[in-house]
Protein backbone atom coordinates (compact mmCIF):
# COMPACT_ATOMS: atom_id res chain seq x y z
CA ARG A 1 -15.96 7.17 -13.09
CA LYS A 2 -16.40 6.47 -16.77
CA ASP A 3 -14.21 4.01 -18.62
CA LEU A 4 -12.23 5.93 -21.17
CA PRO A 5 -12.03 4.69 -24.75
CA VAL A 6 -8.40 4.37 -25.71
CA GLU A 7 -6.66 3.79 -28.99
CA THR A 8 -3.74 1.40 -28.99
CA SER A 9 -2.36 2.48 -32.35
CA PRO A 10 1.28 3.61 -32.50
CA SER A 11 1.85 7.14 -31.23
CA LEU A 12 2.85 9.98 -33.52
CA VAL A 13 6.31 9.91 -31.97
CA ASP A 14 6.65 6.25 -33.01
CA ALA A 15 5.35 7.12 -36.46
CA GLU A 16 7.91 9.88 -36.81
CA LYS A 17 10.70 7.52 -35.81
CA LYS A 18 9.57 5.07 -38.45
CA SER A 19 9.34 7.87 -41.00
CA ASP A 20 12.87 8.97 -40.13
CA SER A 21 14.06 5.44 -40.69
CA ASP A 22 12.12 4.65 -43.86
CA GLY A 23 11.99 8.06 -45.52
CA LYS A 24 15.48 9.21 -44.55
CA LYS A 25 14.09 12.44 -43.07
CA SER A 26 16.71 14.22 -40.98
CA TYR A 27 15.54 16.43 -38.15
CA VAL A 28 16.21 15.89 -34.46
CA ASP A 29 15.81 12.97 -32.09
CA ASP A 30 13.28 12.83 -29.23
CA GLY A 31 15.69 14.67 -26.93
CA GLY A 32 16.03 17.60 -29.31
CA ASN A 33 19.52 16.62 -30.45
CA VAL A 34 20.26 17.56 -34.05
CA LEU A 35 20.93 14.45 -36.09
CA SER A 36 24.38 14.19 -37.62
CA SER A 37 23.09 14.11 -41.20
CA THR A 38 21.44 17.49 -40.62
CA LEU A 39 24.54 18.96 -38.98
CA GLU A 40 26.59 18.51 -42.12
CA ASP A 41 24.98 21.69 -43.47
CA ILE A 42 25.71 23.77 -40.34
CA THR A 43 29.05 25.53 -40.75
CA GLU A 44 31.40 26.74 -38.03
CA SER A 45 30.31 30.30 -38.73
CA ASP A 46 26.67 29.19 -38.28
CA TRP A 47 27.50 27.74 -34.87
CA THR A 48 29.30 30.95 -33.93
CA ARG A 49 26.23 32.97 -34.91
CA LEU A 50 23.93 30.64 -32.95
CA GLU A 51 26.15 30.86 -29.87
CA HIS A 52 25.98 34.65 -30.14
CA TYR A 53 22.18 34.52 -30.19
CA ALA A 54 22.19 32.24 -27.14
CA SER A 55 24.51 34.51 -25.14
CA THR A 56 22.73 37.78 -25.96
CA GLY A 57 19.13 36.57 -25.85
CA GLU A 58 18.47 38.09 -29.28
CA ARG A 59 15.24 36.76 -30.76
CA VAL A 60 15.20 35.11 -34.18
CA GLU A 61 12.43 34.04 -36.56
CA VAL A 62 11.92 30.31 -37.12
CA GLU A 63 9.42 28.20 -39.04
CA LEU A 64 7.58 25.27 -37.47
CA ILE A 65 8.18 22.34 -39.83
CA ASN A 66 7.22 19.25 -37.81
CA CYS A 67 5.98 18.25 -34.38
CA SER A 68 5.38 15.52 -31.84
CA ALA A 69 3.90 15.56 -28.35
CA LYS A 70 7.35 16.62 -27.15
CA GLY A 71 7.53 19.83 -29.17
CA PHE A 72 8.28 21.36 -32.58
CA VAL A 73 11.05 20.78 -35.09
CA VAL A 74 11.91 24.25 -36.39
CA SER A 75 14.12 25.73 -39.10
CA LEU A 76 16.24 28.86 -38.82
CA ASP A 77 17.39 29.62 -42.34
CA SER A 78 18.83 26.22 -43.34
CA MET A 79 19.50 25.09 -39.76
CA ILE A 80 17.26 22.61 -37.94
CA GLY A 81 16.61 22.79 -34.20
CA PHE A 82 14.09 21.81 -31.54
CA LEU A 83 11.50 23.87 -29.65
CA PRO A 84 10.54 21.72 -26.61
CA TYR A 85 6.91 21.71 -25.52
CA ARG A 86 7.88 23.00 -22.08
CA ASN A 87 9.35 26.13 -23.74
CA LEU A 88 6.11 27.12 -25.48
CA ALA A 89 4.00 30.10 -24.47
CA THR A 90 0.76 29.17 -22.70
CA LYS A 91 -1.56 29.86 -25.65
CA TRP A 92 0.36 27.35 -27.78
CA LYS A 93 -0.03 24.54 -25.27
CA PHE A 94 -2.55 21.72 -25.19
CA LEU A 95 -4.64 20.91 -22.11
CA ALA A 96 -2.71 19.71 -19.07
CA PHE A 97 -3.07 15.94 -18.64
CA GLU A 98 -5.13 16.36 -15.45
CA THR A 99 -7.58 18.75 -17.17
CA TRP A 100 -7.81 16.52 -20.24
CA LEU A 101 -8.51 13.47 -18.06
CA ARG A 102 -11.31 15.24 -16.19
CA ARG A 103 -12.95 16.27 -19.48
CA LYS A 104 -12.86 12.62 -20.54
CA GLY A 105 -14.72 11.71 -17.36
CA GLY A 106 -11.68 10.25 -15.60
CA ASP A 107 -10.49 10.74 -12.04
CA PRO A 108 -6.93 12.20 -11.85
CA SER A 109 -6.53 11.02 -8.24
CA LEU A 110 -6.44 7.41 -9.45
CA TYR A 111 -3.27 8.18 -11.40
CA LYS A 112 -1.76 10.70 -9.00
CA GLN A 113 1.56 8.90 -8.42
CA SER A 114 2.12 8.16 -12.10
CA MET A 115 1.18 11.71 -13.10
CA SER A 116 3.71 13.06 -10.61
CA MET A 117 6.43 10.79 -11.98
CA GLU A 118 5.66 11.82 -15.55
CA GLU A 119 5.72 15.54 -14.78
CA GLY A 120 8.61 15.21 -12.34
CA SER A 121 10.83 13.55 -14.91
CA GLU A 122 10.43 16.56 -17.20
CA VAL A 123 11.00 19.10 -14.46
CA SER A 124 14.08 17.39 -13.05
CA ASP A 125 15.96 17.24 -16.34
CA ARG A 126 15.52 20.06 -18.83
CA SER A 127 18.12 18.74 -21.27
CA ILE A 128 16.14 15.61 -22.11
CA GLU A 129 12.51 14.82 -22.67
CA PRO A 130 10.36 12.87 -20.14
CA GLU A 131 10.70 9.14 -19.85
CA SER A 132 8.86 6.98 -22.33
CA VAL A 133 5.33 5.88 -21.56
CA SER A 134 6.44 2.31 -20.93
CA GLU A 135 9.17 3.41 -18.50
CA VAL A 136 6.76 5.56 -16.54
CA ALA A 137 4.20 2.76 -16.47
CA HIS A 138 6.72 0.31 -15.04
CA GLN A 139 7.56 2.75 -12.24
CA ASP A 140 3.94 3.00 -11.18
CA GLN A 141 3.42 1.21 -7.87
CA GLY A 142 -0.11 0.16 -8.65
CA THR A 143 -1.35 -3.05 -10.14
CA LEU A 144 -0.39 -4.26 -13.61
CA GLN A 145 -3.84 -3.31 -14.83
CA SER A 146 -3.39 0.21 -13.45
CA ARG A 147 -0.01 0.58 -15.14
CA LEU A 148 -1.38 -0.57 -18.48
CA LYS A 149 -4.36 1.75 -18.15
CA PHE A 150 -2.12 4.71 -17.44
CA GLU A 151 0.10 3.81 -20.40
CA GLU A 152 -2.92 3.72 -22.72
CA LEU A 153 -4.21 7.03 -21.38
CA LEU A 154 -0.86 8.71 -21.94
CA ARG A 155 -0.67 7.32 -25.46
CA THR A 156 -4.12 8.70 -26.30
CA TYR A 157 -3.31 12.02 -24.64
CA ASP A 158 -0.06 12.35 -26.62
CA GLU A 159 -1.87 11.60 -29.88
CA GLU A 160 -4.48 14.30 -29.25
CA LYS A 161 -1.77 16.71 -28.13
CA SER A 162 0.27 16.05 -31.28
CA LYS A 163 -2.82 16.59 -33.44
CA PHE A 164 -3.39 19.95 -31.72
CA LEU A 165 0.24 21.01 -32.23
CA SER A 166 0.22 19.95 -35.87
CA SER A 167 -2.31 22.71 -36.61
CA PHE A 168 0.52 25.22 -36.14
CA ILE A 169 2.87 23.64 -38.70
CA GLY A 170 4.01 26.20 -41.27
CA GLN A 171 3.68 29.20 -38.96
CA ARG A 172 6.62 31.49 -38.28
CA LEU A 173 7.39 32.98 -34.88
CA ARG A 174 10.14 34.74 -32.99
CA VAL A 175 12.01 32.74 -30.36
CA SER A 176 15.23 32.78 -28.34
CA VAL A 177 18.15 30.40 -28.78
CA VAL A 178 18.61 28.84 -25.34
CA LEU A 179 21.23 26.24 -26.26
CA ALA A 180 23.64 26.10 -29.21
CA ASP A 181 26.32 23.53 -28.44
CA ARG A 182 28.51 22.57 -31.37
CA ASN A 183 30.25 19.85 -29.33
CA SER A 184 27.13 17.95 -28.25
CA LYS A 185 25.34 18.97 -31.47
CA ARG A 186 22.26 20.34 -29.73
CA LEU A 187 20.18 23.31 -30.81
CA PHE A 188 17.27 24.36 -28.58
CA PHE A 189 14.85 27.27 -28.86
CA SER A 190 12.33 28.84 -26.47
CA MET A 191 9.36 31.20 -26.67
CA ARG A 192 9.99 32.23 -23.08
CA PRO A 193 12.32 35.13 -22.21
CA LYS A 194 15.92 34.35 -21.37
CA GLU A 195 16.77 34.29 -17.66
CA SER A 196 18.61 37.35 -16.43
CA ASP A 197 22.33 37.10 -15.74
CA GLU A 198 21.56 38.18 -12.17
CA LEU A 199 19.24 35.21 -11.57
CA ILE A 200 21.67 32.77 -13.21
CA GLN A 201 24.50 33.99 -10.97
CA LYS A 202 22.26 33.97 -7.88
CA ARG A 203 21.29 30.34 -8.56
CA LYS A 204 24.92 29.28 -9.07
CA SER A 205 25.95 30.97 -5.84
CA LEU A 206 23.11 29.41 -3.85
CA MET A 207 23.67 25.90 -5.20
CA ALA A 208 27.39 26.17 -4.42
CA ARG A 209 26.52 26.87 -0.77
CA LEU A 210 23.82 24.24 -0.38
CA ASN A 211 24.27 20.59 0.52
CA VAL A 212 21.79 17.72 0.38
CA GLY A 213 20.25 17.50 3.84
CA ASP A 214 20.33 21.25 4.54
CA ILE A 215 17.20 22.86 5.97
CA VAL A 216 16.30 26.03 4.06
CA THR A 217 13.63 28.69 4.41
CA CYS A 218 11.52 29.12 1.28
CA THR A 219 8.47 31.06 0.10
CA ILE A 220 5.55 29.34 -1.63
CA LYS A 221 4.96 30.83 -5.10
CA ARG A 222 2.65 28.50 -7.02
CA PHE A 223 0.65 25.27 -6.67
CA VAL A 224 0.58 22.75 -9.52
CA TYR A 225 -0.81 19.23 -9.56
CA PHE A 226 2.70 17.75 -9.42
CA GLY A 227 3.88 19.81 -6.45
CA ILE A 228 4.71 23.29 -5.18
CA PHE A 229 7.01 25.87 -6.74
CA VAL A 230 8.89 27.85 -4.11
CA GLU A 231 11.75 30.35 -3.94
CA VAL A 232 14.86 30.06 -1.79
CA GLU A 233 16.61 33.43 -1.51
CA GLY A 234 14.89 34.46 -4.73
CA VAL A 235 15.87 31.29 -6.60
CA PRO A 236 13.12 28.93 -7.89
CA ALA A 237 12.93 25.39 -6.47
CA LEU A 238 10.42 22.54 -6.62
CA ILE A 239 8.75 20.45 -3.94
CA GLN A 240 7.33 17.47 -5.81
CA GLN A 241 3.89 16.18 -4.84
CA TRP A 242 5.14 13.11 -2.98
CA GLU A 243 7.56 15.29 -0.96
CA VAL A 244 4.85 17.58 0.44
CA SER A 245 3.39 15.40 3.20
CA TRP A 246 3.34 11.90 4.68
CA ASP A 247 -0.42 12.08 4.15
CA GLU A 248 -0.91 11.28 0.45
CA THR A 249 -4.45 12.67 0.53
CA LEU A 250 -3.27 16.14 1.56
CA ASP A 251 -4.20 18.97 -0.82
CA PRO A 252 -1.27 21.44 -0.62
CA SER A 253 -3.40 24.37 -1.78
CA VAL A 254 -5.71 23.84 1.23
CA SER A 255 -3.02 23.34 3.87
CA TYR A 256 -0.64 26.02 2.59
CA ARG A 257 -1.04 29.45 1.01
CA ILE A 258 0.77 31.54 -1.59
CA GLY A 259 3.41 33.67 0.08
CA GLN A 260 3.70 31.40 3.12
CA VAL A 261 7.24 30.93 4.44
CA VAL A 262 8.12 27.32 5.31
CA ASP A 263 11.18 25.23 6.15
CA ALA A 264 12.15 22.48 3.71
CA LYS A 265 14.97 19.99 3.32
CA VAL A 266 17.29 19.93 0.30
CA ILE A 267 17.01 16.44 -1.24
CA GLN A 268 18.58 16.97 -4.68
CA LEU A 269 20.90 19.48 -6.35
CA ASP A 270 20.85 18.98 -10.12
CA PHE A 271 23.91 20.98 -11.20
CA ASN A 272 23.69 19.86 -14.83
CA ASN A 273 20.28 21.48 -15.23
CA SER A 274 20.45 24.08 -12.44
CA ARG A 275 17.50 22.63 -10.51
CA ILE A 276 16.88 22.49 -6.75
CA PHE A 277 14.51 19.90 -5.25
CA LEU A 278 13.17 20.17 -1.71
CA SER A 279 11.05 18.14 0.71
CA LEU A 280 8.54 19.36 3.27
CA LYS A 281 7.76 15.97 4.76
CA ASP A 282 11.41 15.26 5.58
CA VAL A 283 11.38 18.03 8.19
CA LYS A 284 8.30 16.42 9.75
CA PRO A 285 9.19 12.79 10.50
CA SER A 286 6.60 10.15 9.69
CA PRO A 287 4.31 9.42 12.65
CA PRO A 288 3.93 7.41 14.76
CA VAL A 289 7.06 7.91 16.87
CA GLY A 290 7.32 5.21 19.52
CA ALA A 291 8.54 7.42 22.34
CA LEU A 292 5.73 9.89 21.83
CA GLU A 293 3.04 7.24 21.49
CA ALA A 294 3.75 6.23 25.08
CA VAL A 295 1.79 9.32 26.12
CA ILE A 296 -1.39 7.76 24.73
CA GLY A 297 -1.76 5.46 27.72
CA ASP A 298 -1.52 6.01 31.45
CA GLU A 299 1.48 7.71 33.03
CA ALA A 300 2.62 4.25 34.16
CA SER A 301 3.20 3.27 30.52
CA LEU A 302 5.84 5.93 29.86
CA ASP A 303 8.69 3.50 30.68
CA GLY A 304 10.97 6.44 31.35
CA SER A 305 11.15 7.47 27.66
CA LEU A 306 9.43 10.79 28.40
CA GLU A 307 9.86 12.72 31.61
CA PRO A 308 6.91 14.73 32.99
CA ALA A 309 7.98 18.30 33.73
CA GLN A 310 6.72 21.80 34.45
CA ALA A 311 6.53 24.12 31.42
CA ASP A 312 8.55 27.20 32.39
CA PHE A 313 8.34 29.11 29.11
CA GLU A 314 5.84 30.54 26.64
CA TRP A 315 5.15 28.32 23.62
CA PRO A 316 3.32 30.54 21.08
CA GLU A 317 3.04 27.79 18.44
CA VAL A 318 1.05 25.60 20.83
CA ASP A 319 -1.17 28.53 21.81
CA SER A 320 -1.77 29.33 18.13
CA LEU A 321 -2.51 25.67 17.38
CA ILE A 322 -5.14 25.60 20.13
CA GLU A 323 -6.75 28.79 18.79
CA GLU A 324 -6.79 27.39 15.24
CA LEU A 325 -8.46 24.18 16.45
CA LYS A 326 -11.05 26.17 18.42
CA ASN A 327 -12.06 27.92 15.19
CA ILE A 328 -13.19 24.61 13.68
CA GLU A 329 -16.96 24.25 13.96
CA GLN A 330 -16.92 20.54 14.90
CA VAL A 331 -14.39 21.08 17.73
CA LYS A 332 -16.16 21.50 21.07
CA ASP A 333 -13.20 22.04 23.41
CA VAL A 334 -9.38 22.27 23.30
CA TYR A 335 -7.02 22.60 26.26
CA LYS A 336 -3.48 21.78 27.34
CA GLY A 337 -2.71 18.48 29.05
CA ARG A 338 0.60 17.29 30.47
CA PHE A 339 4.06 18.63 29.54
CA PHE A 340 7.09 16.38 29.00
CA ARG A 341 10.80 16.45 28.22
CA SER A 342 11.90 14.08 25.47
CA PRO A 343 15.36 12.46 25.17
CA GLY A 344 15.28 13.17 21.42
CA LEU A 345 15.33 16.55 19.71
CA ALA A 346 12.87 17.72 17.04
CA PRO A 347 14.42 20.26 14.60
CA THR A 348 11.06 21.89 13.80
CA PHE A 349 7.62 22.31 15.35
CA GLN A 350 5.79 19.00 14.87
CA VAL A 351 2.32 17.74 15.80
CA TYR A 352 1.18 14.12 16.14
CA MET A 353 -2.30 12.76 16.71
CA ALA A 354 -2.74 10.06 19.36
CA SER A 355 -5.71 7.73 19.86
CA LEU A 356 -9.13 8.50 21.32
CA VAL A 357 -9.32 8.52 25.11
CA GLY A 358 -12.91 8.61 26.33
CA GLN A 359 -14.55 11.39 24.34
CA LYS A 360 -11.29 13.26 23.67
CA TYR A 361 -8.29 12.87 21.38
CA LYS A 362 -4.75 13.44 22.56
CA VAL A 363 -2.58 15.58 20.30
CA LEU A 364 1.17 15.87 20.88
CA ALA A 365 3.07 19.04 19.94
CA ARG A 366 6.85 18.78 19.84
CA TYR A 367 9.87 21.07 19.37
CA GLY A 368 13.41 20.54 20.60
CA ASN A 369 13.05 18.27 23.63
CA ASN A 370 9.69 19.77 24.63
CA VAL A 371 6.44 17.80 24.25
CA GLN A 372 3.03 19.33 25.03
CA GLU A 373 -0.11 17.21 25.29
CA VAL A 374 -3.25 18.89 23.88
CA MET A 375 -6.72 17.46 24.54
CA VAL A 376 -9.34 17.86 21.80
CA GLU A 377 -13.05 17.13 22.15
CA THR A 378 -14.70 16.97 18.75
CA SER A 379 -17.44 15.35 16.69
CA LEU A 380 -14.94 14.74 13.88
CA ASP A 381 -13.83 11.18 13.24
CA LYS A 382 -10.15 10.26 13.35
CA GLU A 383 -9.50 11.01 9.67
CA GLY A 384 -11.38 14.29 9.86
CA LEU A 385 -9.41 15.42 12.90
CA LYS A 386 -6.17 14.28 11.26
CA GLU A 387 -6.88 16.53 8.28
CA ALA A 388 -7.80 19.42 10.57
CA ILE A 389 -4.57 19.03 12.58
CA LEU A 390 -2.46 19.00 9.43
CA MET A 391 -4.14 22.16 8.19
CA CYS A 392 -3.81 23.96 11.53
CA THR A 393 -0.19 22.90 12.00
CA ASN A 394 0.81 24.22 8.59
CA ARG A 395 -0.77 27.56 9.46
CA VAL A 396 1.16 28.04 12.68
CA SER A 397 4.53 26.38 11.95
């Protein structure tokens, strides 16, 4: 990996703040809130007109008069508002941070957690802009050097992004008014189409019925580097990267597929911004589980926590798991071992990998109080088999 040259000069956002202070320019703050000095020129009839545009979705023509990495300051007649970067059409956007970093010779995986936090902060709150670079850096769980490096990279990225956006200054375009609030003094625009009343009502109804901790069925719609976009009863929701799996190396686009139906746990309902956040890993408890690990040894080591039993039912998920494992080139043989009853209940189909016994690995499949031992003979090492099991489990569960 190449070391990336980074500039430590103040960002354009900082420069704009200084310009606002020194030059008395009056636009909007970093959150898109119209500054009070600008609002003096917006009359009550103007606000009424803006609220009409917001409610009907009627498109209006604005001029781009300033920018930062967070978006454009725009003018509608004599009124000043904010067009957030996230509301731009694709062709107006700069490279995604991950793509930009790769082109610079960097490795995005080294900054995976910080990148997720940066993107997640924007997704989780649409009424404000992402946290500052310094705040994101302090949340990073890496070393101090790693945090500083990420901060410098973001600063350089924002500067290049701002330079790209500045090339559009002076252009006029048609946009929608998505927020015109005379009480909070906020005026937001968007290039994207207004959500239908049907979707808005469907989201409100769903969120009113949901509670944190609920298990919901959702359909995978899109993979992004910060997570997975899904739909619950036709309503968009987000599974952030760190909520996908206990295995941080897992690539969701390899283990899952577009259109796949999965169970997920509701972990956050953001009513202020109409956002639903889910977790996949919370429906698959973090291994190892002590009671199940007893199966790794001899039957004498069970200590009564698991009770050997006779399987008296068909278990299609286990059969499918075995077939999926058999399809892997490095797997020589797969067959069922012992069957047990567990004192605890598993809410979903779960698979755990035990240690190597002789030339075979023991894999434990679990649902309800049923536990099935599966023996796997393979040339894969432990990490390779672990990845294979995760992939196969996601296909059959």
